CSV table of N, CA and C in Angstrom, one decimal:
chain,number,residue,atom,x,y,z
R,1,MET,N,15.5,24.1,-4.8
R,1,MET,CA,14.4,23.3,-5.0
R,1,MET,C,13.4,23.5,-3.8
R,2,LYS,N,12.2,23.7,-4.1
R,2,LYS,CA,11.1,24.0,-3.1
R,2,LYS,C,10.3,22.7,-2.8
R,3,ARG,N,9.9,22.5,-1.6
R,3,ARG,CA,9.1,21.3,-1.2
R,3,ARG,C,7.9,21.7,-0.3
R,4,PHE,N,6.8,21.0,-0.6
R,4,PHE,CA,5.6,21.1,0.3
R,4,PHE,C,5.2,19.7,0.7
R,5,ASP,N,5.0,19.6,2.0
R,5,ASP,CA,4.5,18.3,2.6
R,5,ASP,C,3.1,18.6,3.0
R,6,CYS,N,2.1,17.9,2.4
R,6,CYS,CA,0.7,18.1,2.7
R,6,CYS,C,0.4,17.8,4.1
R,7,GLY,N,1.0,16.9,4.8
R,7,GLY,CA,0.8,16.6,6.2
R,7,GLY,C,0.9,17.8,7.1
R,8,THR,N,1.7,18.8,6.7
R,8,THR,CA,1.8,20.0,7.5
R,8,THR,C,0.5,20.9,7.5
R,9,LEU,N,-0.4,20.6,6.5
R,9,LEU,CA,-1.6,21.3,6.4
R,9,LEU,C,-2.8,20.4,6.7
R,10,VAL,N,-2.7,19.1,6.2
R,10,VAL,CA,-3.8,18.1,6.4
R,10,VAL,C,-3.1,17.0,7.2
R,11,PRO,N,-3.4,17.0,8.5
R,11,PRO,CA,-2.8,15.9,9.3
R,11,PRO,C,-3.0,14.5,8.8
R,12,GLY,N,-1.9,13.7,8.8
R,12,GLY,CA,-2.0,12.4,8.3
R,12,GLY,C,-1.7,12.1,6.9
R,13,CYS,N,-1.7,13.2,6.1
R,13,CYS,CA,-1.5,13.0,4.6
R,13,CYS,C,0.0,12.9,4.4
R,14,THR,N,0.4,11.9,3.7
R,14,THR,CA,1.9,11.7,3.4
R,14,THR,C,2.4,12.2,2.1
R,15,TRP,N,1.5,12.9,1.3
R,15,TRP,CA,1.8,13.4,0.0
R,15,TRP,C,2.7,14.6,0.1
R,16,HIS,N,3.7,14.7,-0.9
R,16,HIS,CA,4.6,15.8,-0.9
R,16,HIS,C,4.9,16.1,-2.4
R,17,THR,N,5.4,17.3,-2.7
R,17,THR,CA,5.9,17.6,-4.0
R,17,THR,C,7.1,18.5,-3.9
R,18,SER,N,7.9,18.5,-4.9
R,18,SER,CA,9.0,19.4,-5.0
R,18,SER,C,9.1,19.9,-6.5
R,19,ALA,N,9.6,21.2,-6.6
R,19,ALA,CA,9.8,21.8,-7.9
R,19,ALA,C,10.8,22.9,-7.7
R,20,GLU,N,11.3,23.4,-8.8
R,20,GLU,CA,12.3,24.5,-8.8
R,20,GLU,C,11.7,25.8,-8.3
R,21,ASP,N,10.5,26.0,-8.6
R,21,ASP,CA,9.9,27.3,-8.2
R,21,ASP,C,8.7,27.1,-7.4
R,22,GLU,N,8.4,28.1,-6.6
R,22,GLU,CA,7.3,28.1,-5.6
R,22,GLU,C,5.9,28.0,-6.4
R,23,ALA,N,5.8,28.7,-7.5
R,23,ALA,CA,4.5,28.7,-8.2
R,23,ALA,C,4.2,27.3,-8.7
R,24,GLU,N,5.1,26.5,-9.1
R,24,GLU,CA,4.8,25.1,-9.5
R,24,GLU,C,4.4,24.2,-8.3
R,25,VAL,N,5.1,24.4,-7.2
R,25,VAL,CA,4.7,23.7,-6.0
R,25,VAL,C,3.3,24.0,-5.6
R,26,ILE,N,2.9,25.3,-5.6
R,26,ILE,CA,1.6,25.7,-5.3
R,26,ILE,C,0.6,25.1,-6.2
R,27,ARG,N,0.9,25.1,-7.5
R,27,ARG,CA,0.0,24.6,-8.5
R,27,ARG,C,-0.3,23.1,-8.3
R,28,ARG,N,0.8,22.3,-8.0
R,28,ARG,CA,0.6,20.9,-7.7
R,28,ARG,C,-0.1,20.7,-6.4
R,29,SER,N,0.2,21.5,-5.5
R,29,SER,CA,-0.5,21.3,-4.1
R,29,SER,C,-2.0,21.6,-4.2
R,30,VAL,N,-2.4,22.6,-5.0
R,30,VAL,CA,-3.8,22.9,-5.1
R,30,VAL,C,-4.5,21.8,-5.9
R,31,GLU,N,-3.9,21.3,-6.9
R,31,GLU,CA,-4.4,20.1,-7.6
R,31,GLU,C,-4.6,18.9,-6.7
R,32,HIS,N,-3.6,18.7,-5.8
R,32,HIS,CA,-3.7,17.6,-4.9
R,32,HIS,C,-4.9,17.8,-3.9
R,33,LEU,N,-5.0,19.0,-3.4
R,33,LEU,CA,-6.1,19.3,-2.5
R,33,LEU,C,-7.5,19.0,-3.2
R,34,ARG,N,-7.6,19.4,-4.4
R,34,ARG,CA,-8.8,19.2,-5.2
R,34,ARG,C,-9.1,17.7,-5.4
R,35,THR,N,-8.1,16.9,-5.8
R,35,THR,CA,-8.3,15.5,-6.2
R,35,THR,C,-8.3,14.6,-5.0
R,36,SER,N,-7.5,14.8,-4.0
R,36,SER,CA,-7.3,13.9,-2.9
R,36,SER,C,-8.1,14.2,-1.7
R,37,HIS,N,-8.4,15.5,-1.5
R,37,HIS,CA,-9.1,16.0,-0.3
R,37,HIS,C,-10.4,16.6,-0.6
R,38,GLY,N,-10.9,16.6,-1.8
R,38,GLY,CA,-12.2,17.0,-2.2
R,38,GLY,C,-12.4,18.5,-2.0
R,39,GLU,N,-11.4,19.3,-2.0
R,39,GLU,CA,-11.5,20.7,-1.9
R,39,GLU,C,-12.0,21.3,-3.3
R,40,GLY,N,-13.2,21.7,-3.4
R,40,GLY,CA,-13.8,22.2,-4.6
R,40,GLY,C,-13.4,23.7,-4.8
R,41,ILE,N,-13.3,24.4,-3.8
R,41,ILE,CA,-13.0,25.8,-3.8
R,41,ILE,C,-11.7,26.0,-3.0
R,42,ILE,N,-10.7,26.6,-3.7
R,42,ILE,CA,-9.4,26.9,-3.0
R,42,ILE,C,-9.4,28.4,-2.8
R,43,ARG,N,-9.6,28.7,-1.5
R,43,ARG,CA,-9.6,30.2,-1.2
R,43,ARG,C,-8.2,30.7,-1.0
R,44,GLU,N,-8.1,32.0,-1.1
R,44,GLU,CA,-6.8,32.7,-1.0
R,44,GLU,C,-6.0,32.3,0.3
R,45,ASN,N,-6.8,32.2,1.4
R,45,ASN,CA,-6.1,31.8,2.7
R,45,ASN,C,-5.5,30.4,2.6
R,46,MET,N,-6.1,29.5,1.8
R,46,MET,CA,-5.5,28.2,1.7
R,46,MET,C,-4.2,28.3,0.9
R,47,VAL,N,-4.1,29.1,-0.1
R,47,VAL,CA,-2.9,29.3,-0.9
R,47,VAL,C,-1.8,29.9,0.0
R,48,GLU,N,-2.2,30.9,0.9
R,48,GLU,CA,-1.3,31.5,1.8
R,48,GLU,C,-0.8,30.4,2.8
R,49,ASN,N,-1.7,29.5,3.3
R,49,ASN,CA,-1.2,28.4,4.2
R,49,ASN,C,-0.2,27.5,3.5
R,50,ILE,N,-0.4,27.2,2.2
R,50,ILE,CA,0.5,26.4,1.5
R,50,ILE,C,1.9,27.2,1.4
R,51,LYS,N,1.8,28.4,1.0
R,51,LYS,CA,3.1,29.2,0.9
R,51,LYS,C,3.9,29.3,2.2
R,52,GLU,N,3.2,29.4,3.3
R,52,GLU,CA,3.9,29.4,4.6
R,52,GLU,C,4.6,28.1,4.9
R,53,ARG,N,4.1,27.0,4.3
R,53,ARG,CA,4.7,25.7,4.6
R,53,ARG,C,5.7,25.2,3.6
R,54,ILE,N,5.9,26.0,2.6
R,54,ILE,CA,6.9,25.6,1.6
R,54,ILE,C,8.3,25.8,2.1
R,55,LYS,N,9.2,24.8,2.0
R,55,LYS,CA,10.5,24.9,2.5
R,55,LYS,C,11.5,24.7,1.4
R,56,ASP,N,12.7,25.2,1.6
R,56,ASP,CA,13.8,24.8,0.7
R,56,ASP,C,14.2,23.4,1.0
R,57,GLU,N,14.2,22.6,0.0
R,57,GLU,CA,14.4,21.1,0.1
R,57,GLU,C,15.7,20.8,0.9
R,58,GLU,N,16.8,21.6,0.7
R,58,GLU,CA,18.0,21.4,1.4
R,58,GLU,C,17.8,21.4,2.9
R,59,LYS,N,16.9,22.2,3.4
R,59,LYS,CA,16.6,22.4,4.8
R,59,LYS,C,15.5,21.5,5.3
R,60,ALA,N,14.8,20.9,4.4
R,60,ALA,CA,13.6,20.1,4.9
R,60,ALA,C,14.0,18.8,5.6
């Protein structure tokens, strides 16, 4: 299980998501950035920043 905590990218945000595969975690995270943080354009470097912060849930 993979997990992303938005607060590791956007200080103060308590949102997180978990999924079996990294692609689903990224999809959910991008949607969260759009709806909750007003990010209209998600650049490749933002996706890379998300990928760098995804952890195995057992280790999180």
